[in-house]
GROMACS .gro file of C-alpha atoms in nm:
model
  462
    1UNK     CA    1  -0.013  -0.004  -0.001
    2UNK     CA    2   0.143   0.321  -0.105
    3UNK     CA    3   0.117   0.646   0.064
    4UNK     CA    4   0.009   0.966  -0.137
    5UNK     CA    5   0.298   1.198  -0.192
    6UNK     CA    6   0.290   1.533  -0.329
    7UNK     CA    7   0.518   1.511  -0.654
    8UNK     CA    8   0.808   1.723  -0.721
    9UNK     CA    9   0.653   1.986  -0.981
   10UNK     CA   10   0.366   2.052  -0.715
   11UNK     CA   11   0.633   2.116  -0.445
   12UNK     CA   12   0.870   2.288  -0.650
   13UNK     CA   13   0.585   2.543  -0.765
   14UNK     CA   14   0.518   2.589  -0.361
   15UNK     CA   15   0.877   2.650  -0.300
   16UNK     CA   16   0.860   2.893  -0.586
   17UNK     CA   17   0.600   3.103  -0.465
   18UNK     CA   18   0.856   3.291  -0.246
   19UNK     CA   19   1.084   3.447  -0.515
   20UNK     CA   20   1.332   3.606  -0.294
   21UNK     CA   21   1.409   3.268  -0.122
   22UNK     CA   22   1.438   3.099  -0.458
   23UNK     CA   23   1.686   3.340  -0.537
   24UNK     CA   24   1.936   3.346  -0.265
   25UNK     CA   25   1.885   2.971  -0.232
   26UNK     CA   26   2.000   2.949  -0.605
   27UNK     CA   27   2.289   3.210  -0.548
   28UNK     CA   28   2.417   3.050  -0.227
   29UNK     CA   29   2.453   2.696  -0.368
   30UNK     CA   30   2.608   2.852  -0.677
   31UNK     CA   31   2.856   3.024  -0.460
   32UNK     CA   32   2.930   2.695  -0.288
   33UNK     CA   33   2.981   2.538  -0.650
   34UNK     CA   34   3.221   2.799  -0.741
   35UNK     CA   35   3.421   2.744  -0.405
   36UNK     CA   36   3.452   2.349  -0.494
   37UNK     CA   37   3.577   2.468  -0.860
   38UNK     CA   38   3.853   2.691  -0.708
   39UNK     CA   39   3.933   2.412  -0.442
   40UNK     CA   40   3.985   2.150  -0.738
   41UNK     CA   41   4.175   2.382  -0.920
   42UNK     CA   42   4.451   2.397  -0.694
   43UNK     CA   43   4.522   2.040  -0.709
   44UNK     CA   44   4.704   1.946  -1.058
   45UNK     CA   45   4.602   1.603  -0.974
   46UNK     CA   46   4.231   1.663  -0.916
   47UNK     CA   47   4.109   1.437  -1.221
   48UNK     CA   48   4.343   1.163  -1.119
   49UNK     CA   49   4.212   1.141  -0.773
   50UNK     CA   50   3.867   1.125  -0.925
   51UNK     CA   51   3.974   0.842  -1.134
   52UNK     CA   52   4.142   0.659  -0.863
   53UNK     CA   53   3.831   0.717  -0.609
   54UNK     CA   54   3.597   0.569  -0.898
   55UNK     CA   55   3.792   0.271  -0.942
   56UNK     CA   56   3.856   0.208  -0.579
   57UNK     CA   57   3.481   0.228  -0.531
   58UNK     CA   58   3.434   0.004  -0.836
   59UNK     CA   59   3.638  -0.269  -0.683
   60UNK     CA   60   3.450  -0.219  -0.357
   61UNK     CA   61   3.119  -0.290  -0.533
   62UNK     CA   62   3.253  -0.580  -0.732
   63UNK     CA   63   3.376  -0.757  -0.432
   64UNK     CA   64   3.146  -0.601  -0.138
   65UNK     CA   65   3.072  -0.956   0.013
   66UNK     CA   66   3.433  -1.036   0.076
   67UNK     CA   67   3.504  -0.645   0.231
   68UNK     CA   68   3.202  -0.676   0.448
   69UNK     CA   69   3.325  -1.021   0.601
   70UNK     CA   70   3.696  -0.878   0.641
   71UNK     CA   71   3.555  -0.557   0.792
   72UNK     CA   72   3.311  -0.756   1.037
   73UNK     CA   73   3.607  -1.005   1.124
   74UNK     CA   74   3.853  -0.700   1.224
   75UNK     CA   75   3.591  -0.494   1.395
   76UNK     CA   76   3.490  -0.788   1.616
   77UNK     CA   77   3.854  -0.801   1.673
   78UNK     CA   78   3.865  -0.464   1.800
   79UNK     CA   79   3.588  -0.503   2.019
   80UNK     CA   80   3.304  -0.332   1.849
   81UNK     CA   81   2.963  -0.538   1.837
   82UNK     CA   82   2.843  -0.561   1.468
   83UNK     CA   83   2.468  -0.591   1.380
   84UNK     CA   84   2.337  -0.672   1.038
   85UNK     CA   85   1.988  -0.474   0.918
   86UNK     CA   86   1.826  -0.594   0.585
   87UNK     CA   87   1.592  -0.276   0.579
   88UNK     CA   88   1.517   0.036   0.771
   89UNK     CA   89   1.287  -0.172   0.996
   90UNK     CA   90   1.553  -0.382   1.115
   91UNK     CA   91   1.765  -0.118   1.164
   92UNK     CA   92   1.543   0.068   1.376
   93UNK     CA   93   1.455  -0.230   1.593
   94UNK     CA   94   1.836  -0.281   1.635
   95UNK     CA   95   1.903   0.058   1.767
   96UNK     CA   96   1.585   0.056   2.003
   97UNK     CA   97   1.706  -0.283   2.144
   98UNK     CA   98   2.040  -0.127   2.241
   99UNK     CA   99   1.874   0.148   2.399
  100UNK     CA  100   1.646  -0.077   2.596
  101UNK     CA  101   1.916  -0.279   2.716
  102UNK     CA  102   2.068   0.018   2.896
  103UNK     CA  103   1.743   0.165   3.003
  104UNK     CA  104   1.793   0.477   2.807
  105UNK     CA  105   1.511   0.737   2.660
  106UNK     CA  106   1.746   1.016   2.570
  107UNK     CA  107   2.059   1.012   2.311
  108UNK     CA  108   2.235   1.265   2.108
  109UNK     CA  109   2.302   1.216   1.739
  110UNK     CA  110   2.550   1.338   1.477
  111UNK     CA  111   2.456   1.381   1.112
  112UNK     CA  112   2.350   1.056   0.958
  113UNK     CA  113   2.174   1.043   0.629
  114UNK     CA  114   2.116   0.673   0.669
  115UNK     CA  115   1.901   0.708   0.958
  116UNK     CA  116   1.709   0.997   0.799
  117UNK     CA  117   1.661   0.726   0.505
  118UNK     CA  118   1.527   0.469   0.798
  119UNK     CA  119   1.310   0.763   0.954
  120UNK     CA  120   1.466   0.668   1.291
  121UNK     CA  121   1.401   0.992   1.458
  122UNK     CA  122   1.021   0.968   1.414
  123UNK     CA  123   1.042   0.570   1.507
  124UNK     CA  124   1.232   0.639   1.827
  125UNK     CA  125   1.004   0.947   1.917
  126UNK     CA  126   0.702   0.708   1.860
  127UNK     CA  127   0.866   0.466   2.118
  128UNK     CA  128   0.920   0.715   2.379
  129UNK     CA  129   1.285   0.822   2.319
  130UNK     CA  130   1.408   1.178   2.295
  131UNK     CA  131   1.680   1.239   2.032
  132UNK     CA  132   1.848   1.548   2.004
  133UNK     CA  133   2.024   1.619   1.665
  134UNK     CA  134   2.365   1.779   1.740
  135UNK     CA  135   2.481   1.927   1.415
  136UNK     CA  136   2.366   2.271   1.407
  137UNK     CA  137   2.193   2.263   1.083
  138UNK     CA  138   2.023   1.916   1.167
  139UNK     CA  139   1.918   2.069   1.515
  140UNK     CA  140   1.749   2.378   1.336
  141UNK     CA  141   1.533   2.179   1.103
  142UNK     CA  142   1.455   1.951   1.405
  143UNK     CA  143   1.341   2.241   1.586
  144UNK     CA  144   1.120   2.328   1.288
  145UNK     CA  145   0.991   2.004   1.250
  146UNK     CA  146   1.129   1.967   0.906
  147UNK     CA  147   1.351   1.718   0.729
  148UNK     CA  148   1.685   1.815   0.612
  149UNK     CA  149   1.683   1.997   0.248
  150UNK     CA  150   2.037   1.937   0.182
  151UNK     CA  151   2.262   1.624   0.286
  152UNK     CA  152   2.575   1.904   0.380
  153UNK     CA  153   2.378   2.209   0.410
  154UNK     CA  154   2.065   2.076   0.612
  155UNK     CA  155   1.901   2.409   0.669
  156UNK     CA  156   2.022   2.584   0.361
  157UNK     CA  157   1.637   2.694   0.266
  158UNK     CA  158   1.601   2.865   0.597
  159UNK     CA  159   1.654   3.227   0.631
  160UNK     CA  160   1.866   3.369   0.951
  161UNK     CA  161   1.537   3.579   1.065
  162UNK     CA  162   1.356   3.243   1.088
  163UNK     CA  163   1.634   3.072   1.281
  164UNK     CA  164   1.632   3.346   1.515
  165UNK     CA  165   1.244   3.291   1.571
  166UNK     CA  166   1.289   2.926   1.616
  167UNK     CA  167   1.562   2.983   1.865
  168UNK     CA  168   1.349   3.257   2.045
  169UNK     CA  169   1.080   2.997   2.088
  170UNK     CA  170   1.245   2.698   2.174
  171UNK     CA  171   1.583   2.802   2.347
  172UNK     CA  172   1.461   3.130   2.471
  173UNK     CA  173   1.684   3.390   2.281
  174UNK     CA  174   1.584   3.742   2.264
  175UNK     CA  175   1.320   3.806   1.993
  176UNK     CA  176   1.414   3.963   1.689
  177UNK     CA  177   1.792   3.857   1.720
  178UNK     CA  178   1.907   3.699   1.410
  179UNK     CA  179   2.285   3.760   1.456
  180UNK     CA  180   2.433   3.427   1.335
  181UNK     CA  181   2.736   3.434   1.577
  182UNK     CA  182   2.483   3.488   1.880
  183UNK     CA  183   2.262   3.223   1.744
  184UNK     CA  184   2.554   2.968   1.733
  185UNK     CA  185   2.682   3.041   2.058
  186UNK     CA  186   2.324   2.998   2.202
  187UNK     CA  187   2.310   2.671   2.019
  188UNK     CA  188   2.640   2.562   2.175
  189UNK     CA  189   2.543   2.628   2.518
  190UNK     CA  190   2.180   2.457   2.461
  191UNK     CA  191   2.370   2.138   2.325
  192UNK     CA  192   2.663   2.106   2.590
  193UNK     CA  193   2.422   2.021   2.844
  194UNK     CA  194   2.280   1.725   2.621
  195UNK     CA  195   2.629   1.622   2.552
  196UNK     CA  196   2.713   1.591   2.904
  197UNK     CA  197   2.386   1.414   3.039
  198UNK     CA  198   2.322   1.143   2.759
  199UNK     CA  199   2.458   0.793   2.797
  200UNK     CA  200   2.433   0.692   2.437
  201UNK     CA  201   2.552   0.865   2.112
  202UNK     CA  202   2.443   0.774   1.746
  203UNK     CA  203   2.666   0.876   1.468
  204UNK     CA  204   2.679   0.816   1.107
  205UNK     CA  205   2.975   0.681   0.908
  206UNK     CA  206   3.165   0.834   0.615
  207UNK     CA  207   3.403   0.581   0.548
  208UNK     CA  208   3.452   0.206   0.682
  209UNK     CA  209   3.811   0.058   0.632
  210UNK     CA  210   3.793  -0.335   0.566
  211UNK     CA  211   4.178  -0.383   0.650
  212UNK     CA  212   4.157  -0.237   0.994
  213UNK     CA  213   3.772  -0.284   1.099
  214UNK     CA  214   3.779   0.109   1.186
  215UNK     CA  215   3.532   0.375   1.064
  216UNK     CA  216   3.578   0.742   0.995
  217UNK     CA  217   3.348   1.025   1.062
  218UNK     CA  218   3.351   1.368   0.903
  219UNK     CA  219   3.247   1.679   1.074
  220UNK     CA  220   3.308   2.046   1.111
  221UNK     CA  221   3.184   2.120   1.415
  222UNK     CA  222   3.327   1.848   1.619
  223UNK     CA  223   2.974   1.729   1.758
  224UNK     CA  224   3.030   1.353   1.664
  225UNK     CA  225   3.341   1.339   1.869
  226UNK     CA  226   3.171   1.543   2.152
  227UNK     CA  227   2.904   1.278   2.179
  228UNK     CA  228   3.090   0.957   2.097
  229UNK     CA  229   3.376   1.051   2.359
  230UNK     CA  230   3.130   1.135   2.654
  231UNK     CA  231   2.886   0.857   2.603
  232UNK     CA  232   2.899   0.541   2.771
  233UNK     CA  233   2.766   0.345   2.426
  234UNK     CA  234   2.845   0.466   2.077
  235UNK     CA  235   2.622   0.332   1.828
  236UNK     CA  236   2.743   0.374   1.444
  237UNK     CA  237   2.503   0.332   1.162
  238UNK     CA  238   2.618   0.282   0.803
  239UNK     CA  239   2.499   0.185   0.477
  240UNK     CA  240   2.698  -0.134   0.330
  241UNK     CA  241   2.826   0.062   0.045
  242UNK     CA  242   3.064   0.302   0.287
  243UNK     CA  243   3.345   0.046   0.270
  244UNK     CA  244   3.686   0.119   0.157
  245UNK     CA  245   3.974  -0.180   0.120
  246UNK     CA  246   4.288  -0.019   0.277
  247UNK     CA  247   4.330   0.276   0.522
  248UNK     CA  248   4.572   0.425   0.280
  249UNK     CA  249   4.261   0.498   0.048
  250UNK     CA  250   4.144   0.742   0.285
  251UNK     CA  251   4.408   0.974   0.159
  252UNK     CA  252   4.202   0.984  -0.170
  253UNK     CA  253   3.875   1.023  -0.044
  254UNK     CA  254   3.932   1.276   0.236
  255UNK     CA  255   4.096   1.503  -0.038
  256UNK     CA  256   3.790   1.481  -0.272
  257UNK     CA  257   3.520   1.492  -0.007
  258UNK     CA  258   3.517   1.829   0.149
  259UNK     CA  259   3.666   2.025  -0.174
  260UNK     CA  260   3.347   1.865  -0.340
  261UNK     CA  261   3.096   1.945  -0.073
  262UNK     CA  262   3.219   2.291   0.051
  263UNK     CA  263   3.545   2.408  -0.129
  264UNK     CA  264   3.714   2.341   0.217
  265UNK     CA  265   4.066   2.144   0.184
  266UNK     CA  266   3.931   1.894   0.453
  267UNK     CA  267   3.689   1.881   0.714
  268UNK     CA  268   3.764   2.030   1.044
  269UNK     CA  269   3.731   1.690   1.213
  270UNK     CA  270   3.823   1.362   1.052
  271UNK     CA  271   3.772   1.120   1.342
  272UNK     CA  272   3.898   0.758   1.331
  273UNK     CA  273   3.723   0.525   1.575
  274UNK     CA  274   3.845   0.146   1.593
  275UNK     CA  275   3.783   0.046   1.948
  276UNK     CA  276   3.612   0.143   2.253
  277UNK     CA  277   3.721   0.261   2.543
  278UNK     CA  278   3.791   0.034   2.841
  279UNK     CA  279   3.468   0.138   2.970
  280UNK     CA  280   3.270   0.195   2.671
  281UNK     CA  281   3.053  -0.002   2.473
  282UNK     CA  282   3.068   0.045   2.066
  283UNK     CA  283   2.805  -0.095   1.788
  284UNK     CA  284   2.806  -0.051   1.435
  285UNK     CA  285   2.483  -0.146   1.230
  286UNK     CA  286   2.550  -0.246   0.868
  287UNK     CA  287   2.240  -0.166   0.665
  288UNK     CA  288   2.141  -0.300   0.346
  289UNK     CA  289   1.796  -0.144   0.295
  290UNK     CA  290   1.775  -0.200  -0.088
  291UNK     CA  291   2.150  -0.149  -0.177
  292UNK     CA  292   2.170  -0.512  -0.256
  293UNK     CA  293   1.904  -0.473  -0.521
  294UNK     CA  294   2.069  -0.162  -0.647
  295UNK     CA  295   2.401  -0.354  -0.668
  296UNK     CA  296   2.225  -0.609  -0.919
  297UNK     CA  297   2.110  -0.322  -1.152
  298UNK     CA  298   2.364  -0.301  -1.430
  299UNK     CA  299   2.264   0.051  -1.535
  300UNK     CA  300   2.240   0.189  -1.177
  301UNK     CA  301   2.496   0.036  -0.960
  302UNK     CA  302   2.744   0.295  -0.974
  303UNK     CA  303   2.512   0.505  -0.766
  304UNK     CA  304   2.654   0.310  -0.461
  305UNK     CA  305   2.983   0.500  -0.509
  306UNK     CA  306   2.844   0.810  -0.391
  307UNK     CA  307   3.043   0.965  -0.093
  308UNK     CA  308   2.755   1.221  -0.004
  309UNK     CA  309   2.939   1.511  -0.064
  310UNK     CA  310   2.615   1.710  -0.239
  311UNK     CA  311   2.828   1.860  -0.523
  312UNK     CA  312   2.573   1.709  -0.760
  313UNK     CA  313   2.300   1.951  -0.566
  314UNK     CA  314   2.494   2.273  -0.551
  315UNK     CA  315   2.539   2.264  -0.927
  316UNK     CA  316   2.186   2.133  -1.042
  317UNK     CA  317   1.983   2.417  -1.199
  318UNK     CA  318   1.678   2.214  -1.066
  319UNK     CA  319   1.768   2.158  -0.713
  320UNK     CA  320   1.895   2.514  -0.669
  321UNK     CA  321   1.556   2.660  -0.785
  322UNK     CA  322   1.302   2.407  -0.661
  323UNK     CA  323   1.454   2.347  -0.318
  324UNK     CA  324   1.551   2.006  -0.130
  325UNK     CA  325   1.211   1.935   0.023
  326UNK     CA  326   1.041   1.912  -0.340
  327UNK     CA  327   1.213   1.583  -0.374
  328UNK     CA  328   0.997   1.419  -0.075
  329UNK     CA  329   1.318   1.208   0.008
  330UNK     CA  330   1.559   1.189   0.267
  331UNK     CA  331   1.819   1.235  -0.010
  332UNK     CA  332   1.728   1.507  -0.267
  333UNK     CA  333   1.878   1.652  -0.577
  334UNK     CA  334   2.014   1.427  -0.877
  335UNK     CA  335   2.197   1.161  -0.661
  336UNK     CA  336   1.854   1.136  -0.466
  337UNK     CA  337   1.695   1.093  -0.782
  338UNK     CA  338   1.855   0.782  -0.897
  339UNK     CA  339   1.866   0.631  -0.554
  340UNK     CA  340   1.495   0.672  -0.444
  341UNK     CA  341   1.323   0.474  -0.738
  342UNK     CA  342   1.550   0.173  -0.622
  343UNK     CA  343   1.339   0.204  -0.268
  344UNK     CA  344   1.010   0.240  -0.432
  345UNK     CA  345   0.945   0.320  -0.809
  346UNK     CA  346   0.583   0.427  -0.763
  347UNK     CA  347   0.655   0.682  -0.482
  348UNK     CA  348   0.954   0.810  -0.632
  349UNK     CA  349   0.879   0.781  -1.026
  350UNK     CA  350   0.847   1.183  -1.069
  351UNK     CA  351   1.206   1.235  -0.946
  352UNK     CA  352   1.414   1.137  -1.272
  353UNK     CA  353   1.202   1.369  -1.447
  354UNK     CA  354   1.316   1.668  -1.220
  355UNK     CA  355   1.629   1.727  -1.447
  356UNK     CA  356   1.735   1.912  -1.770
  357UNK     CA  357   1.987   1.593  -1.805
  358UNK     CA  358   2.250   1.901  -1.859
  359UNK     CA  359   2.517   1.681  -1.709
  360UNK     CA  360   2.643   1.913  -1.470
  361UNK     CA  361   2.585   1.660  -1.170
  362UNK     CA  362   2.820   1.414  -1.358
  363UNK     CA  363   3.093   1.661  -1.428
  364UNK     CA  364   3.124   1.766  -1.071
  365UNK     CA  365   3.093   1.405  -0.898
  366UNK     CA  366   3.421   1.327  -0.720
  367UNK     CA  367   3.381   0.938  -0.790
  368UNK     CA  368   3.244   0.997  -1.148
  369UNK     CA  369   2.889   0.864  -1.134
  370UNK     CA  370   2.709   0.893  -1.440
  371UNK     CA  371   2.421   1.058  -1.287
  372UNK     CA  372   2.254   1.221  -1.584
  373UNK     CA  373   2.292   0.882  -1.794
  374UNK     CA  374   2.111   0.703  -1.490
  375UNK     CA  375   1.846   0.979  -1.474
  376UNK     CA  376   1.764   0.918  -1.844
  377UNK     CA  377   1.788   0.539  -1.799
  378UNK     CA  378   1.548   0.552  -1.509
  379UNK     CA  379   1.301   0.725  -1.703
  380UNK     CA  380   1.286   0.452  -1.931
  381UNK     CA  381   1.254   0.200  -1.698
  382UNK     CA  382   0.941   0.385  -1.491
  383UNK     CA  383   0.770   0.413  -1.835
  384UNK     CA  384   0.821   0.071  -1.918
  385UNK     CA  385   0.685  -0.049  -1.548
  386UNK     CA  386   0.374   0.174  -1.588
  387UNK     CA  387   0.489   0.441  -1.354
  388UNK     CA  388   0.471   0.736  -1.566
  389UNK     CA  389   0.158   0.973  -1.557
  390UNK     CA  390  -0.095   0.888  -1.845
  391UNK     CA  391  -0.090   1.239  -1.964
  392UNK     CA  392   0.298   1.240  -1.990
  393UNK     CA  393   0.275   0.885  -2.135
  394UNK     CA  394   0.025   0.980  -2.406
  395UNK     CA  395   0.236   1.309  -2.458
  396UNK     CA  396   0.541   1.116  -2.533
  397UNK     CA  397   0.356   0.853  -2.778
  398UNK     CA  398   0.224   1.138  -2.952
  399UNK     CA  399   0.565   1.278  -2.983
  400UNK     CA  400   0.732   0.969  -3.102
  401UNK     CA  401   0.467   0.925  -3.388
  402UNK     CA  402   0.521   1.283  -3.493
  403UNK     CA  403   0.903   1.257  -3.521
  404UNK     CA  404   0.868   0.911  -3.690
  405UNK     CA  405   0.644   1.047  -3.954
  406UNK     CA  406   0.819   1.323  -4.151
  407UNK     CA  407   0.510   1.420  -4.347
  408UNK     CA  408   0.311   1.465  -4.033
  409UNK     CA  409   0.591   1.627  -3.858
  410UNK     CA  410   0.605   1.921  -4.125
  411UNK     CA  411   0.244   1.942  -4.110
  412UNK     CA  412   0.228   1.971  -3.734
  413UNK     CA  413   0.519   2.234  -3.742
  414UNK     CA  414   0.300   2.462  -4.000
  415UNK     CA  415  -0.011   2.437  -3.796
  416UNK     CA  416   0.178   2.528  -3.475
  417UNK     CA  417   0.320   2.829  -3.671
  418UNK     CA  418  -0.001   2.937  -3.803
  419UNK     CA  419  -0.195   2.913  -3.458
  420UNK     CA  420   0.113   3.135  -3.291
  421UNK     CA  421   0.076   3.395  -3.572
  422UNK     CA  422  -0.302   3.420  -3.624
  423UNK     CA  423  -0.434   3.326  -3.239
  424UNK     CA  424  -0.137   3.382  -3.014
  425UNK     CA  425  -0.402   3.339  -2.714
  426UNK     CA  426  -0.422   2.956  -2.806
  427UNK     CA  427  -0.077   2.892  -2.692
  428UNK     CA  428  -0.010   3.193  -2.453
  429UNK     CA  429  -0.241   3.106  -2.173
  430UNK     CA  430  -0.183   2.952  -1.823
  431UNK     CA  431  -0.277   2.604  -1.965
  432UNK     CA  432   0.066   2.599  -2.129
  433UNK     CA  433   0.342   2.559  -1.866
  434UNK     CA  434   0.597   2.706  -2.041
  435UNK     CA  435   0.411   3.030  -2.071
  436UNK     CA  436   0.361   3.039  -1.685
  437UNK     CA  437   0.735   3.133  -1.665
  438UNK     CA  438   0.836   3.278  -2.015
  439UNK     CA  439   0.732   3.454  -2.299
  440UNK     CA  440   0.660   3.251  -2.600
  441UNK     CA  441   0.896   3.276  -2.908
  442UNK     CA  442   0.799   3.474  -3.200
  443UNK     CA  443   0.706   3.224  -3.485
  444UNK     CA  444   0.991   3.177  -3.731
  445UNK     CA  445   0.915   3.283  -4.098
  446UNK     CA  446   1.021   2.964  -4.247
  447UNK     CA  447   1.111   2.616  -4.097
  448UNK     CA  448   1.464   2.453  -4.090
  449UNK     CA  449   1.343   2.206  -4.357
  450UNK     CA  450   1.226   2.477  -4.578
  451UNK     CA  451   1.544   2.677  -4.542
  452UNK     CA  452   1.771   2.386  -4.617
  453UNK     CA  453   1.555   2.301  -4.919
  454UNK     CA  454   1.614   2.642  -5.078
  455UNK     CA  455   1.968   2.684  -4.983
  456UNK     CA  456   2.051   2.375  -5.164
  457UNK     CA  457   1.898   2.476  -5.473
  458UNK     CA  458   2.050   2.815  -5.475
  459UNK     CA  459   2.393   2.661  -5.425
  460UNK     CA  460   2.322   2.408  -5.681
  461UNK     CA  461   2.261   2.099  -5.479
  462UNK     CA  462   1.865   2.062  -5.579
   0.00000   0.00000   0.00000
């Protein structure tokens, strides 16, 4: 049974009602994209790093079962308790069982897109557990009772004045104070008490090393370290594709990750967790949740190379002007649009169509995922599986017939040109989606076909 979900065009239209917000959302993300370009250009070996990272990930995906077993063996030797989850439900149940074992009803959590994918916060809240997100951006959207709109910049859609109002309501800051430095300090004081009093901390995982059984968490705020080091129990949750074979491979991925994400040379904190402290318990939950199915799809397996940098979002003209929430999925933007249909084709059939197929996403991807090609291929799969809207399917069939019959194509062109010249109101109206945002072009004086025939005759080729 499928839930009713508003589709991308509807949600994007809602976002676009605030033109000022759309403009600075677009400009801010393009500024981040420009920072990425400058950072990349400082490394002469940038393209070599991208190629190497892509090849390493290809090796991981081709030998995933062996690397998972190797990682588990080494993690167990290190004293980490390893759990396996086939899907989101199993993942959430495992986390709940650990909390119940320790009698804990309050935890701190650093950024984890996997837990967003599994809807862990909502699940634990229903079970009576208080979850405090400690990443500043994540905490802001949590207070607003919204999901993150970007995997690196969770509250990029929020104005500072809105954040000030949220903090006034929930943290008691002075009304009307929207100074970013003041609000950051207020959040720091608010979260410090949470860190000191919570016995269990949950983190995501950026990379897990099969060779050593360790995992690496990258943050700019140090909140993952604060939570994990002060807690009696550390739970780390990761998708099974996060593996890399050797520790030395971190030298490739850490150089690519943050330059691609924010234009920084490296994250402020790249923290290695190999074994628990003598008085600490450490768990890692390895989650499939459709990844094995995606691995078996020849055209789409490369999407599992993703290192969650968000570069494709920052460059995508559709994402920048429609907002992350329009994708109604934990992971938005181009990469989310090729991952989501794997989870549920029916619910996410609209997302591969939320793209111009310009290829900018593929151009900036640090692990060289062919994102725009996969978007195109997903469209074909979804139409064949019967998940395209009836109107779109009929329109495409009509276009296919028109393009495959030259005489009908020329007649349709002449008819359209006649309507645009003599009865422009037939195309310049609100029933035409193109006209809602743009002026229709002037009808051409002659078609390319007519121009070509005439010029061939004039040049003696008739």
